PDB file of N, CA and C in Angstrom:
ATOM      1  N   GLN A   1       0.834  -1.193   0.000  1.00 84.00           N
ATOM      2  CA  GLN A   1       0.000   0.000   0.000  1.00 84.00           C
ATOM      3  C   GLN A   1       0.872   1.246   0.000  1.00 84.00           C
ATOM      4  N   VAL A   2       0.411   2.276  -0.681  1.00 90.00           N
ATOM      5  CA  VAL A   2       1.145   3.542  -0.795  1.00 90.00           C
ATOM      6  C   VAL A   2       0.295   4.663  -0.216  1.00 90.00           C
ATOM      7  N   GLN A   3       0.920   5.531   0.546  1.00 94.00           N
ATOM      8  CA  GLN A   3       0.240   6.701   1.090  1.00 94.00           C
ATOM      9  C   GLN A   3       0.906   7.955   0.550  1.00 94.00           C
ATOM     10  N   LEU A   4       0.087   8.957   0.243  1.00 95.00           N
ATOM     11  CA  LEU A   4       0.569  10.247  -0.254  1.00 95.00           C
ATOM     12  C   LEU A   4       0.092  11.348   0.680  1.00 95.00           C
ATOM     13  N   VAL A   5       1.017  12.192   1.095  1.00 95.00           N
ATOM     14  CA  VAL A   5       0.673  13.287   1.992  1.00 95.00           C
ATOM     15  C   VAL A   5       1.128  14.595   1.366  1.00 95.00           C
ATOM     16  N   GLU A   6       0.167  15.482   1.095  1.00 95.00           N
ATOM     17  CA  GLU A   6       0.459  16.768   0.474  1.00 95.00           C
ATOM     18  C   GLU A   6       0.581  17.859   1.523  1.00 95.00           C
ATOM     19  N   SER A   7       1.296  18.919   1.154  1.00 94.00           N
ATOM     20  CA  SER A   7       1.379  20.109   1.987  1.00 94.00           C
ATOM     21  C   SER A   7       1.708  21.297   1.099  1.00 94.00           C
ATOM     22  N   GLY A   8       1.474  22.495   1.642  1.00 96.00           N
ATOM     23  CA  GLY A   8       1.892  23.699   0.936  1.00 96.00           C
ATOM     24  C   GLY A   8       0.793  24.537   0.348  1.00 96.00           C
ATOM     25  N   GLY A   9      -0.447  24.112   0.434  1.00 94.00           N
ATOM     26  CA  GLY A   9      -1.525  24.931  -0.093  1.00 94.00           C
ATOM     27  C   GLY A   9      -1.782  26.151   0.777  1.00 94.00           C
ATOM     28  N   GLY A  10      -2.681  27.008   0.310  1.00 97.00           N
ATOM     29  CA  GLY A  10      -3.020  28.186   1.080  1.00 97.00           C
ATOM     30  C   GLY A  10      -3.657  29.259   0.235  1.00 97.00           C
ATOM     31  N   LEU A  11      -3.716  30.461   0.803  1.00 98.00           N
ATOM     32  CA  LEU A  11      -4.296  31.625   0.146  1.00 98.00           C
ATOM     33  C   LEU A  11      -3.180  32.517  -0.364  1.00 98.00           C
ATOM     34  N   VAL A  12      -3.285  32.934  -1.611  1.00 98.00           N
ATOM     35  CA  VAL A  12      -2.261  33.786  -2.203  1.00 98.00           C
ATOM     36  C   VAL A  12      -2.935  34.784  -3.143  1.00 98.00           C
ATOM     37  N   GLN A  13      -2.332  35.944  -3.298  1.00 98.00           N
ATOM     38  CA  GLN A  13      -2.866  36.948  -4.208  1.00 98.00           C
ATOM     39  C   GLN A  13      -2.494  36.615  -5.645  1.00 98.00           C
ATOM     40  N   PRO A  14      -3.294  37.087  -6.587  1.00 98.00           N
ATOM     41  CA  PRO A  14      -2.937  36.882  -8.002  1.00 98.00           C
ATOM     42  C   PRO A  14      -1.525  37.397  -8.278  1.00 98.00           C
ATOM     43  N   GLY A  15      -0.781  36.605  -9.045  1.00 98.00           N
ATOM     44  CA  GLY A  15       0.607  36.930  -9.321  1.00 98.00           C
ATOM     45  C   GLY A  15       1.584  36.357  -8.328  1.00 98.00           C
ATOM     46  N   GLY A  16       1.069  35.813  -7.252  1.00 98.00           N
ATOM     47  CA  GLY A  16       1.930  35.264  -6.215  1.00 98.00           C
ATOM     48  C   GLY A  16       2.383  33.842  -6.530  1.00 98.00           C
ATOM     49  N   SER A  17       3.085  33.254  -5.557  1.00 98.00           N
ATOM     50  CA  SER A  17       3.659  31.917  -5.734  1.00 98.00           C
ATOM     51  C   SER A  17       3.332  31.033  -4.549  1.00 98.00           C
ATOM     52  N   LEU A  18       3.281  29.741  -4.830  1.00 98.00           N
ATOM     53  CA  LEU A  18       3.155  28.715  -3.804  1.00 98.00           C
ATOM     54  C   LEU A  18       3.964  27.506  -4.238  1.00 98.00           C
ATOM     55  N   ARG A  19       4.402  26.724  -3.257  1.00 98.00           N
ATOM     56  CA  ARG A  19       5.094  25.476  -3.546  1.00 98.00           C
ATOM     57  C   ARG A  19       4.392  24.338  -2.822  1.00 98.00           C
ATOM     58  N   LEU A  20       3.927  23.388  -3.598  1.00 98.00           N
ATOM     59  CA  LEU A  20       3.284  22.211  -3.040  1.00 98.00           C
ATOM     60  C   LEU A  20       4.294  21.072  -2.939  1.00 98.00           C
ATOM     61  N   SER A  21       4.127  20.261  -1.898  1.00 98.00           N
ATOM     62  CA  SER A  21       4.969  19.088  -1.716  1.00 98.00           C
ATOM     63  C   SER A  21       4.092  17.861  -1.505  1.00 98.00           C
ATOM     64  N   CYS A  22       4.603  16.722  -1.923  1.00 97.00           N
ATOM     65  CA  CYS A  22       3.887  15.469  -1.718  1.00 97.00           C
ATOM     66  C   CYS A  22       4.906  14.376  -1.438  1.00 97.00           C
ATOM     67  N   ALA A  23       4.772  13.764  -0.269  1.00 95.00           N
ATOM     68  CA  ALA A  23       5.674  12.694   0.124  1.00 95.00           C
ATOM     69  C   ALA A  23       4.939  11.363   0.056  1.00 95.00           C
ATOM     70  N   ALA A  24       5.557  10.411  -0.606  1.00 93.00           N
ATOM     71  CA  ALA A  24       4.981   9.074  -0.730  1.00 93.00           C
ATOM     72  C   ALA A  24       5.675   8.124   0.237  1.00 93.00           C
ATOM     73  N   SER A  25       4.889   7.264   0.855  1.00 90.00           N
ATOM     74  CA  SER A  25       5.445   6.251   1.744  1.00 90.00           C
ATOM     75  C   SER A  25       4.763   4.923   1.452  1.00 90.00           C
ATOM     76  N   GLY A  26       5.422   3.847   1.860  1.00 87.00           N
ATOM     77  CA  GLY A  26       4.863   2.531   1.612  1.00 87.00           C
ATOM     78  C   GLY A  26       5.770   1.722   0.712  1.00 87.00           C
ATOM     79  N   SER A  27       5.194   0.723   0.097  1.00 78.00           N
ATOM     80  CA  SER A  27       5.957  -0.238  -0.708  1.00 78.00           C
ATOM     81  C   SER A  27       6.101   0.259  -2.146  1.00 78.00           C
ATOM     82  N   ILE A  28       7.109   1.081  -2.347  1.00 76.00           N
ATOM     83  CA  ILE A  28       7.388   1.615  -3.685  1.00 76.00           C
ATOM     84  C   ILE A  28       8.781   1.191  -4.088  1.00 76.00           C
ATOM     85  N   PHE A  29       8.864   0.514  -5.219  1.00 73.00           N
ATOM     86  CA  PHE A  29      10.166   0.072  -5.688  1.00 73.00           C
ATOM     87  C   PHE A  29      10.258   0.320  -7.175  1.00 73.00           C
ATOM     88  N   GLY A  30      11.382   0.908  -7.587  1.00 73.00           N
ATOM     89  CA  GLY A  30      11.620   1.017  -9.010  1.00 73.00           C
ATOM     90  C   GLY A  30      11.003   2.236  -9.655  1.00 73.00           C
ATOM     91  N   ILE A  31      10.519   2.032 -10.864  1.00 76.00           N
ATOM     92  CA  ILE A  31      10.091   3.131 -11.714  1.00 76.00           C
ATOM     93  C   ILE A  31       8.620   3.457 -11.492  1.00 76.00           C
ATOM     94  N   TYR A  32       8.338   4.719 -11.254  1.00 88.00           N
ATOM     95  CA  TYR A  32       6.958   5.132 -11.125  1.00 88.00           C
ATOM     96  C   TYR A  32       6.834   6.609 -11.486  1.00 88.00           C
ATOM     97  N   THR A  33       5.638   7.003 -11.857  1.00 94.00           N
ATOM     98  CA  THR A  33       5.352   8.379 -12.235  1.00 94.00           C
ATOM     99  C   THR A  33       4.614   9.070 -11.100  1.00 94.00           C
ATOM    100  N   MET A  34       4.943  10.324 -10.875  1.00 95.00           N
ATOM    101  CA  MET A  34       4.223  11.142  -9.901  1.00 95.00           C
ATOM    102  C   MET A  34       3.743  12.412 -10.582  1.00 95.00           C
ATOM    103  N   GLY A  35       2.772  13.050  -9.967  1.00 97.00           N
ATOM    104  CA  GLY A  35       2.272  14.269 -10.574  1.00 97.00           C
ATOM    105  C   GLY A  35       1.237  14.970  -9.740  1.00 97.00           C
ATOM    106  N   TRP A  36       0.621  15.965 -10.355  1.00 98.00           N
ATOM    107  CA  TRP A  36      -0.399  16.783  -9.702  1.00 98.00           C
ATOM    108  C   TRP A  36      -1.595  16.965 -10.623  1.00 98.00           C
ATOM    109  N   TYR A  37      -2.760  16.926 -10.007  1.00 98.00           N
ATOM    110  CA  TYR A  37      -4.020  17.214 -10.682  1.00 98.00           C
ATOM    111  C   TYR A  37      -4.728  18.344  -9.945  1.00 98.00           C
ATOM    112  N   HIS A  38      -5.569  19.050 -10.667  1.00 98.00           N
ATOM    113  CA  HIS A  38      -6.288  20.203 -10.131  1.00 98.00           C
ATOM    114  C   HIS A  38      -7.783  20.025 -10.342  1.00 98.00           C
ATOM    115  N   GLN A  39      -8.538  20.285  -9.290  1.00 98.00           N
ATOM    116  CA  GLN A  39      -9.992  20.254  -9.405  1.00 98.00           C
ATOM    117  C   GLN A  39     -10.548  21.595  -8.974  1.00 98.00           C
ATOM    118  N   ALA A  40     -10.995  22.362  -9.940  1.00 96.00           N
ATOM    119  CA  ALA A  40     -11.606  23.656  -9.648  1.00 96.00           C
ATOM    120  C   ALA A  40     -13.037  23.433  -9.139  1.00 96.00           C
ATOM    121  N   PRO A  41     -13.574  24.393  -8.418  1.00 92.00           N
ATOM    122  CA  PRO A  41     -14.936  24.250  -7.894  1.00 92.00           C
ATOM    123  C   PRO A  41     -15.951  23.955  -8.992  1.00 92.00           C
ATOM    124  N   GLY A  42     -16.705  22.870  -8.842  1.00 94.00           N
ATOM    125  CA  GLY A  42     -17.735  22.510  -9.801  1.00 94.00           C
ATOM    126  C   GLY A  42     -17.238  21.886 -11.088  1.00 94.00           C
ATOM    127  N   LYS A  43     -15.939  21.576 -11.146  1.00 96.00           N
ATOM    128  CA  LYS A  43     -15.376  21.020 -12.381  1.00 96.00           C
ATOM    129  C   LYS A  43     -14.705  19.679 -12.107  1.00 96.00           C
ATOM    130  N   GLN A  44     -14.367  18.990 -13.189  1.00 97.00           N
ATOM    131  CA  GLN A  44     -13.695  17.702 -13.069  1.00 97.00           C
ATOM    132  C   GLN A  44     -12.213  17.894 -12.767  1.00 97.00           C
ATOM    133  N   ARG A  45     -11.636  16.856 -12.200  1.00 97.00           N
ATOM    134  CA  ARG A  45     -10.200  16.866 -11.918  1.00 97.00           C
ATOM    135  C   ARG A  45      -9.434  16.815 -13.241  1.00 97.00           C
ATOM    136  N   GLU A  46      -8.409  17.668 -13.343  1.00 97.00           N
ATOM    137  CA  GLU A  46      -7.634  17.759 -14.579  1.00 97.00           C
ATOM    138  C   GLU A  46      -6.141  17.682 -14.282  1.00 97.00           C
ATOM    139  N   LEU A  47      -5.415  17.161 -15.256  1.00 98.00           N
ATOM    140  CA  LEU A  47      -3.968  17.050 -15.121  1.00 98.00           C
ATOM    141  C   LEU A  47      -3.316  18.432 -15.075  1.00 98.00           C
ATOM    142  N   VAL A  48      -2.358  18.588 -14.155  1.00 98.00           N
ATOM    143  CA  VAL A  48      -1.517  19.783 -14.120  1.00 98.00           C
ATOM    144  C   VAL A  48      -0.139  19.449 -14.672  1.00 98.00           C
ATOM    145  N   ALA A  49       0.510  18.450 -14.072  1.00 98.00           N
ATOM    146  CA  ALA A  49       1.852  18.090 -14.497  1.00 98.00           C
ATOM    147  C   ALA A  49       2.186  16.686 -14.008  1.00 98.00           C
ATOM    148  N   LEU A  50       3.021  16.006 -14.800  1.00 98.00           N
ATOM    149  CA  LEU A  50       3.528  14.685 -14.447  1.00 98.00           C
ATOM    150  C   LEU A  50       5.033  14.675 -14.575  1.00 98.00           C
ATOM    151  N   ILE A  51       5.685  13.789 -13.803  1.00 96.00           N
ATOM    152  CA  ILE A  51       7.125  13.617 -13.922  1.00 96.00           C
ATOM    153  C   ILE A  51       7.454  12.148 -13.702  1.00 96.00           C
ATOM    154  N   THR A  52       8.276  11.604 -14.589  1.00 94.00           N
ATOM    155  CA  THR A  52       8.662  10.205 -14.477  1.00 94.00           C
ATOM    156  C   THR A  52       9.869  10.064 -13.547  1.00 94.00           C
ATOM    157  N   SER A  53      10.219   8.825 -13.247  1.00 91.00           N
ATOM    158  CA  SER A  53      11.398   8.578 -12.422  1.00 91.00           C
ATOM    159  C   SER A  53      12.654   9.128 -13.086  1.00 91.00           C
ATOM    160  N   GLY A  54      12.668   9.146 -14.409  1.00 91.00           N
ATOM    161  CA  GLY A  54      13.823   9.643 -15.136  1.00 91.00           C
ATOM    162  C   GLY A  54      13.848  11.143 -15.314  1.00 91.00           C
ATOM    163  N   GLY A  55      12.801  11.805 -14.848  1.00 93.00           N
ATOM    164  CA  GLY A  55      12.771  13.268 -14.907  1.00 93.00           C
ATOM    165  C   GLY A  55      12.049  13.855 -16.105  1.00 93.00           C
ATOM    166  N   ASN A  56      11.452  13.022 -16.930  1.00 96.00           N
ATOM    167  CA  ASN A  56      10.665  13.556 -18.047  1.00 96.00           C
ATOM    168  C   ASN A  56       9.373  14.161 -17.517  1.00 96.00           C
ATOM    169  N   THR A  57       9.021  15.325 -18.062  1.00 97.00           N
ATOM    170  CA  THR A  57       7.857  16.057 -17.558  1.00 97.00           C
ATOM    171  C   THR A  57       6.820  16.293 -18.649  1.00 97.00           C
ATOM    172  N   ASN A  58       5.590  16.500 -18.178  1.00 97.00           N
ATOM    173  CA  ASN A  58       4.477  16.799 -19.067  1.00 97.00           C
ATOM    174  C   ASN A  58       3.590  17.794 -18.335  1.00 97.00           C
ATOM    175  N   TYR A  59       3.229  18.896 -19.014  1.00 98.00           N
ATOM    176  CA  TYR A  59       2.440  19.952 -18.384  1.00 98.00           C
ATOM    177  C   TYR A  59       1.156  20.220 -19.162  1.00 98.00           C
ATOM    178  N   ALA A  60       0.137  20.624 -18.434  1.00 98.00           N
ATOM    179  CA  ALA A  60      -1.050  21.154 -19.086  1.00 98.00           C
ATOM    180  C   ALA A  60      -0.693  22.482 -19.737  1.00 98.00           C
ATOM    181  N   ASP A  61      -1.312  22.786 -20.865  1.00 98.00           N
ATOM    182  CA  ASP A  61      -1.004  24.029 -21.570  1.00 98.00           C
ATOM    183  C   ASP A  61      -1.244  25.254 -20.690  1.00 98.00           C
ATOM    184  N   SER A  62      -2.224  25.167 -19.820  1.00 97.00           N
ATOM    185  CA  SER A  62      -2.609  26.315 -19.007  1.00 97.00           C
ATOM    186  C   SER A  62      -1.557  26.708 -17.978  1.00 97.00           C
ATOM    187  N   VAL A  63      -0.611  25.818 -17.684  1.00 98.00           N
ATOM    188  CA  VAL A  63       0.376  26.108 -16.651  1.00 98.00           C
ATOM    189  C   VAL A  63       1.797  26.186 -17.201  1.00 98.00           C
ATOM    190  N   LYS A  64       1.979  25.896 -18.465  1.00 98.00           N
ATOM    191  CA  LYS A  64       3.321  25.932 -19.049  1.00 98.00           C
ATOM    192  C   LYS A  64       3.929  27.325 -18.884  1.00 98.00           C
ATOM    193  N   GLY A  65       5.174  27.350 -18.427  1.00 97.00           N
ATOM    194  CA  GLY A  65       5.862  28.610 -18.214  1.00 97.00           C
ATOM    195  C   GLY A  65       5.597  29.238 -16.858  1.00 97.00           C
ATOM    196  N   ARG A  66       4.621  28.708 -16.125  1.00 98.00           N
ATOM    197  CA  ARG A  66       4.306  29.250 -14.797  1.00 98.00           C
ATOM    198  C   ARG A  66       4.584  28.232 -13.684  1.00 98.00           C
ATOM    199  N   PHE A  67       4.307  26.968 -13.938  1.00 98.00           N
ATOM    200  CA  PHE A  67       4.488  25.920 -12.936  1.00 98.00           C
ATOM    201  C   PHE A  67       5.675  25.039 -13.309  1.00 98.00           C
ATOM    202  N   THR A  68       6.351  24.531 -12.290  1.00 98.00           N
ATOM    203  CA  THR A  68       7.466  23.614 -12.488  1.00 98.00           C
ATOM    204  C   THR A  68       7.318  22.432 -11.549  1.00 98.00           C
ATOM    205  N   ILE A  69       7.344  21.239 -12.117  1.00 98.00           N
ATOM    206  CA  ILE A  69       7.277  20.020 -11.316  1.00 98.00           C
ATOM    207  C   ILE A  69       8.682  19.456 -11.178  1.00 98.00           C
ATOM    208  N   SER A  70       8.985  18.936  -9.997  1.00 97.00           N
ATOM    209  CA  SER A  70      10.281  18.323  -9.756  1.00 97.00           C
ATOM    210  C   SER A  70      10.100  17.199  -8.736  1.00 97.00           C
ATOM    211  N   ARG A  71      11.122  16.391  -8.590  1.00 94.00           N
ATOM    212  CA  ARG A  71      11.021  15.301  -7.631  1.00 94.00           C
ATOM    213  C   ARG A  71      12.394  14.927  -7.099  1.00 94.00           C
ATOM    214  N   VAL A  72      12.408  14.355  -5.912  1.00 93.00           N
ATOM    215  CA  VAL A  72      13.604  13.802  -5.308  1.00 93.00           C
ATOM    216  C   VAL A  72      13.330  12.325  -5.085  1.00 93.00           C
ATOM    217  N   ASN A  73      13.895  11.497  -5.939  1.00 89.00           N
ATOM    218  CA  ASN A  73      13.578  10.067  -5.895  1.00 89.00           C
ATOM    219  C   ASN A  73      13.968   9.435  -4.560  1.00 89.00           C
ATOM    220  N   ALA A  74      15.092   9.870  -4.008  1.00 89.00           N
ATOM    221  CA  ALA A  74      15.561   9.286  -2.751  1.00 89.00           C
ATOM    222  C   ALA A  74      14.581   9.535  -1.610  1.00 89.00           C
ATOM    223  N   LYS A  75      13.771  10.572  -1.749  1.00 90.00           N
ATOM    224  CA  LYS A  75      12.796  10.909  -0.719  1.00 90.00           C
ATOM    225  C   LYS A  75      11.368  10.554  -1.138  1.00 90.00           C
ATOM    226  N   ASN A  76      11.201   9.989  -2.322  1.00 91.00           N
ATOM    227  CA  ASN A  76       9.859   9.688  -2.853  1.00 91.00           C
ATOM    228  C   ASN A  76       8.954  10.915  -2.740  1.00 91.00           C
ATOM    229  N   THR A  77       9.494  12.049  -3.097  1.00 94.00           N
ATOM    230  CA  THR A  77       8.777  13.312  -2.935  1.00 94.00           C
ATOM    231  C   THR A  77       8.709  14.061  -4.264  1.00 94.00           C
ATOM    232  N   VAL A  78       7.552  14.639  -4.520  1.00 96.00           N
ATOM    233  CA  VAL A  78       7.353  15.452  -5.714  1.00 96.00           C
ATOM    234  C   VAL A  78       6.931  16.852  -5.282  1.00 96.00           C
ATOM    235  N   TYR A  79       7.361  17.842  -6.036  1.00 98.00           N
ATOM    236  CA  TYR A  79       7.065  19.236  -5.737  1.00 98.00           C
ATOM    237  C   TYR A  79       6.385  19.887  -6.939  1.00 98.00           C
ATOM    238  N   LEU A  80       5.611  20.925  -6.643  1.00 98.00           N
ATOM    239  CA  LEU A  80       5.033  21.747  -7.698  1.00 98.00           C
ATOM    240  C   LEU A  80       5.243  23.197  -7.325  1.00 98.00           C
ATOM    241  N   GLN A  81       6.140  23.858  -8.030  1.00 98.00           N
ATOM    242  CA  GLN A  81       6.369  25.283  -7.840  1.00 98.00           C
ATOM    243  C   GLN A  81       5.404  26.033  -8.742  1.00 98.00           C
ATOM    244  N   MET A  82       4.545  26.830  -8.120  1.00 98.00           N
ATOM    245  CA  MET A  82       3.523  27.546  -8.865  1.00 98.00           C
ATOM    246  C   MET A  82       3.799  29.041  -8.775  1.00 98.00           C
ATOM    247  N   ASN A  83       4.094  29.647  -9.903  1.00 98.00           N
ATOM    248  CA  ASN A  83       4.362  31.081  -9.993  1.00 98.00           C
ATOM    249  C   ASN A  83       3.296  31.766 -10.836  1.00 98.00           C
ATOM    250  N   SER A  84       3.242  33.065 -10.723  1.00 98.00           N
ATOM    251  CA  SER A  84       2.285  33.872 -11.502  1.00 98.00           C
ATOM    252  C   SER A  84       0.875  33.299 -11.395  1.00 98.00           C
ATOM    253  N   LEU A  85       0.464  33.012 -10.183  1.00 98.00           N
ATOM    254  CA  LEU A  85      -0.825  32.367  -9.971  1.00 98.00           C
ATOM    255  C   LEU A  85      -1.978  33.273 -10.395  1.00 98.00           C
ATOM    256  N   LYS A  86      -3.015  32.614 -10.919  1.00 98.00           N
ATOM    257  CA  LYS A  86      -4.207  33.297 -11.407  1.00 98.00           C
ATOM    258  C   LYS A  86      -5.428  32.817 -10.610  1.00 98.00           C
ATOM    259  N   PRO A  87      -6.481  33.607 -10.577  1.00 97.00           N
ATOM    260  CA  PRO A  87      -7.689  33.156  -9.868  1.00 97.00           C
ATOM    261  C   PRO A  87      -8.197  31.795 -10.366  1.00 97.00           C
ATOM    262  N   GLU A  88      -8.031  31.524 -11.640  1.00 96.00           N
ATOM    263  CA  GLU A  88      -8.502  30.238 -12.184  1.00 96.00           C
ATOM    264  C   GLU A  88      -7.659  29.044 -11.730  1.00 96.00           C
ATOM    265  N   ASP A  89      -6.551  29.304 -11.065  1.00 98.00           N
ATOM    266  CA  ASP A  89      -5.759  28.221 -10.473  1.00 98.00           C
ATOM    267  C   ASP A  89      -6.343  27.761  -9.139  1.00 98.00           C
ATOM    268  N   THR A  90      -7.334  28.460  -8.653  1.00 98.00           N
ATOM    269  CA  THR A  90      -7.988  28.102  -7.395  1.00 98.00           C
ATOM    270  C   THR A  90      -8.613  26.717  -7.479  1.00 98.00           C
ATOM    271  N   GLY A  91      -8.497  25.986  -6.387  1.00 98.00           N
ATOM    272  CA  GLY A  91      -9.097  24.658  -6.330  1.00 98.00           C
ATOM    273  C   GLY A  91      -8.288  23.740  -5.442  1.00 98.00           C
ATOM    274  N   VAL A  92      -8.636  22.469  -5.505  1.00 98.00           N
ATOM    275  CA  VAL A  92      -7.920  21.458  -4.735  1.00 98.00           C
ATOM    276  C   VAL A  92      -6.893  20.792  -5.652  1.00 98.00           C
ATOM    277  N   TYR A  93      -5.686  20.682  -5.139  1.00 98.00           N
ATOM    278  CA  TYR A  93      -4.600  20.040  -5.876  1.00 98.00           C
ATOM    279  C   TYR A  93      -4.330  18.671  -5.256  1.00 98.00           C
ATOM    280  N   TYR A  94      -4.362  17.668  -6.105  1.00 98.00           N
ATOM    281  CA  TYR A  94      -4.186  16.288  -5.664  1.00 98.00           C
ATOM    282  C   TYR A  94      -2.855  15.739  -6.163  1.00 98.00           C
ATOM    283  N   CYS A  95      -2.146  15.134  -5.263  1.00 97.00           N
ATOM    284  CA  CYS A  95      -0.924  14.422  -5.629  1.00 97.00           C
ATOM    285  C   CYS A  95      -1.310  13.079  -6.225  1.00 97.00           C
ATOM    286  N   TYR A  96      -0.530  12.630  -7.193  1.00 96.00           N
ATOM    287  CA  TYR A  96      -0.828  11.400  -7.933  1.00 96.00           C
ATOM    288  C   TYR A  96       0.446  10.569  -8.063  1.00 96.00           C
ATOM    289  N   LEU A  97       0.281   9.268  -7.923  1.00 95.00           N
ATOM    290  CA  LEU A  97       1.406   8.341  -8.123  1.00 95.00           C
ATOM    291  C   LEU A  97       0.903   7.112  -8.849  1.00 95.00           C
ATOM    292  N   SER A  98       1.646   6.717  -9.848  1.00 92.00           N
ATOM    293  CA  SER A  98       1.290   5.523 -10.609  1.00 92.00           C
ATOM    294  C   SER A  98       2.349   4.458 -10.387  1.00 92.00           C
ATOM    295  N   TYR A  99       1.958   3.385  -9.671  1.00 87.00           N
ATOM    296  CA  TYR A  99       2.857   2.261  -9.399  1.00 87.00           C
ATOM    297  C   TYR A  99       1.995   1.019  -9.266  1.00 87.00           C
ATOM    298  N   LEU A 100       1.923   0.256 -10.301  1.00 87.00           N
ATOM    299  CA  LEU A 100       1.055  -0.932 -10.400  1.00 87.00           C
ATOM    300  C   LEU A 100      -0.428  -0.535 -10.458  1.00 87.00           C
ATOM    301  N   ARG A 101      -0.772   0.565  -9.811  1.00 91.00           N
ATOM    302  CA  ARG A 101      -2.124   1.137  -9.867  1.00 91.00           C
ATOM    303  C   ARG A 101      -2.000   2.618  -9.558  1.00 91.00           C
ATOM    304  N   ASP A 102      -3.117   3.334  -9.627  1.00 94.00           N
ATOM    305  CA  ASP A 102      -3.105   4.775  -9.347  1.00 94.00           C
ATOM    306  C   ASP A 102      -3.357   5.034  -7.866  1.00 94.00           C
ATOM    307  N   TYR A 103      -2.601   5.978  -7.313  1.00 95.00           N
ATOM    308  CA  TYR A 103      -2.782   6.405  -5.934  1.00 95.00           C
ATOM    309  C   TYR A 103      -3.008   7.909  -5.915  1.00 95.00           C
ATOM    310  N   TRP A 104      -3.813   8.357  -4.949  1.00 97.00           N
ATOM    311  CA  TRP A 104      -4.148   9.784  -4.827  1.00 97.00           C
ATOM    312  C   TRP A 104      -3.950  10.239  -3.396  1.00 97.00           C
ATOM    313  N   GLY A 105      -3.500  11.489  -3.259  1.00 96.00           N
ATOM    314  CA  GLY A 105      -3.459  12.109  -1.951  1.00 96.00           C
ATOM    315  C   GLY A 105      -4.823  12.652  -1.582  1.00 96.00           C
ATOM    316  N   GLN A 106      -4.903  13.220  -0.390  1.00 96.00           N
ATOM    317  CA  GLN A 106      -6.186  13.725   0.103  1.00 96.00           C
ATOM    318  C   GLN A 106      -6.525  15.100  -0.452  1.00 96.00           C
ATOM    319  N   GLY A 107      -5.544  15.754  -1.052  1.00 97.00           N
ATOM    320  CA  GLY A 107      -5.768  17.062  -1.665  1.00 97.00           C
ATOM    321  C   GLY A 107      -5.382  18.204  -0.746  1.00 97.00           C
ATOM    322  N   THR A 108      -4.932  19.281  -1.357  1.00 97.00           N
ATOM    323  CA  THR A 108      -4.604  20.493  -0.619  1.00 97.00           C
ATOM    324  C   THR A 108      -5.232  21.693  -1.340  1.00 97.00           C
ATOM    325  N   GLN A 109      -5.840  22.571  -0.565  1.00 97.00           N
ATOM    326  CA  GLN A 109      -6.579  23.701  -1.144  1.00 97.00           C
ATOM    327  C   GLN A 109      -5.647  24.837  -1.499  1.00 97.00           C
ATOM    328  N   VAL A 110      -5.812  25.363  -2.712  1.00 98.00           N
ATOM    329  CA  VAL A 110      -5.114  26.560  -3.157  1.00 98.00           C
ATOM    330  C   VAL A 110      -6.174  27.582  -3.548  1.00 98.00           C
ATOM    331  N   THR A 111      -6.075  28.765  -2.947  1.00 98.00           N
ATOM    332  CA  THR A 111      -7.007  29.837  -3.259  1.00 98.00           C
ATOM    333  C   THR A 111      -6.224  31.047  -3.717  1.00 98.00           C
ATOM    334  N   VAL A 112      -6.520  31.509  -4.930  1.00 98.00           N
ATOM    335  CA  VAL A 112      -5.858  32.686  -5.489  1.00 98.00           C
ATOM    336  C   VAL A 112      -6.897  33.799  -5.558  1.00 98.00           C
ATOM    337  N   SER A 113      -6.720  34.771  -4.690  1.00 97.00           N
ATOM    338  CA  SER A 113      -7.716  35.826  -4.584  1.00 97.00           C
ATOM    339  C   SER A 113      -7.097  37.065  -3.959  1.00 97.00           C
ATOM    340  N   SER A 114      -7.592  38.226  -4.377  1.00 94.00           N
ATOM    341  CA  SER A 114      -7.135  39.470  -3.781  1.00 94.00           C
ATOM    342  C   SER A 114      -8.059  39.878  -2.638  1.00 94.00           C
TER     343      SER A 114
END
């Protein structure tokens, strides 16, 4: 079993920055993908960014140039640096890990508002 624990959400003004972290624990061995998804109020969960064990990344068009995903394999931890935040970035951010099956964190709230 794998557990994901997110941190780093909060309230920020438009144009501001936040850094999300997600630590994975449990029986994880070898190659796996981690990432972040975003669920805005009243909308479906959508991909934000993914990163493989080898460091290959994939971003949603809406966040390219503003968000950066990174990971530290030795710590089973993934980060999401979010810059130039917009009100439409508001919502719950879920950590994601793919290892034999999909795993999800409990989510962390990000609110971008003046």
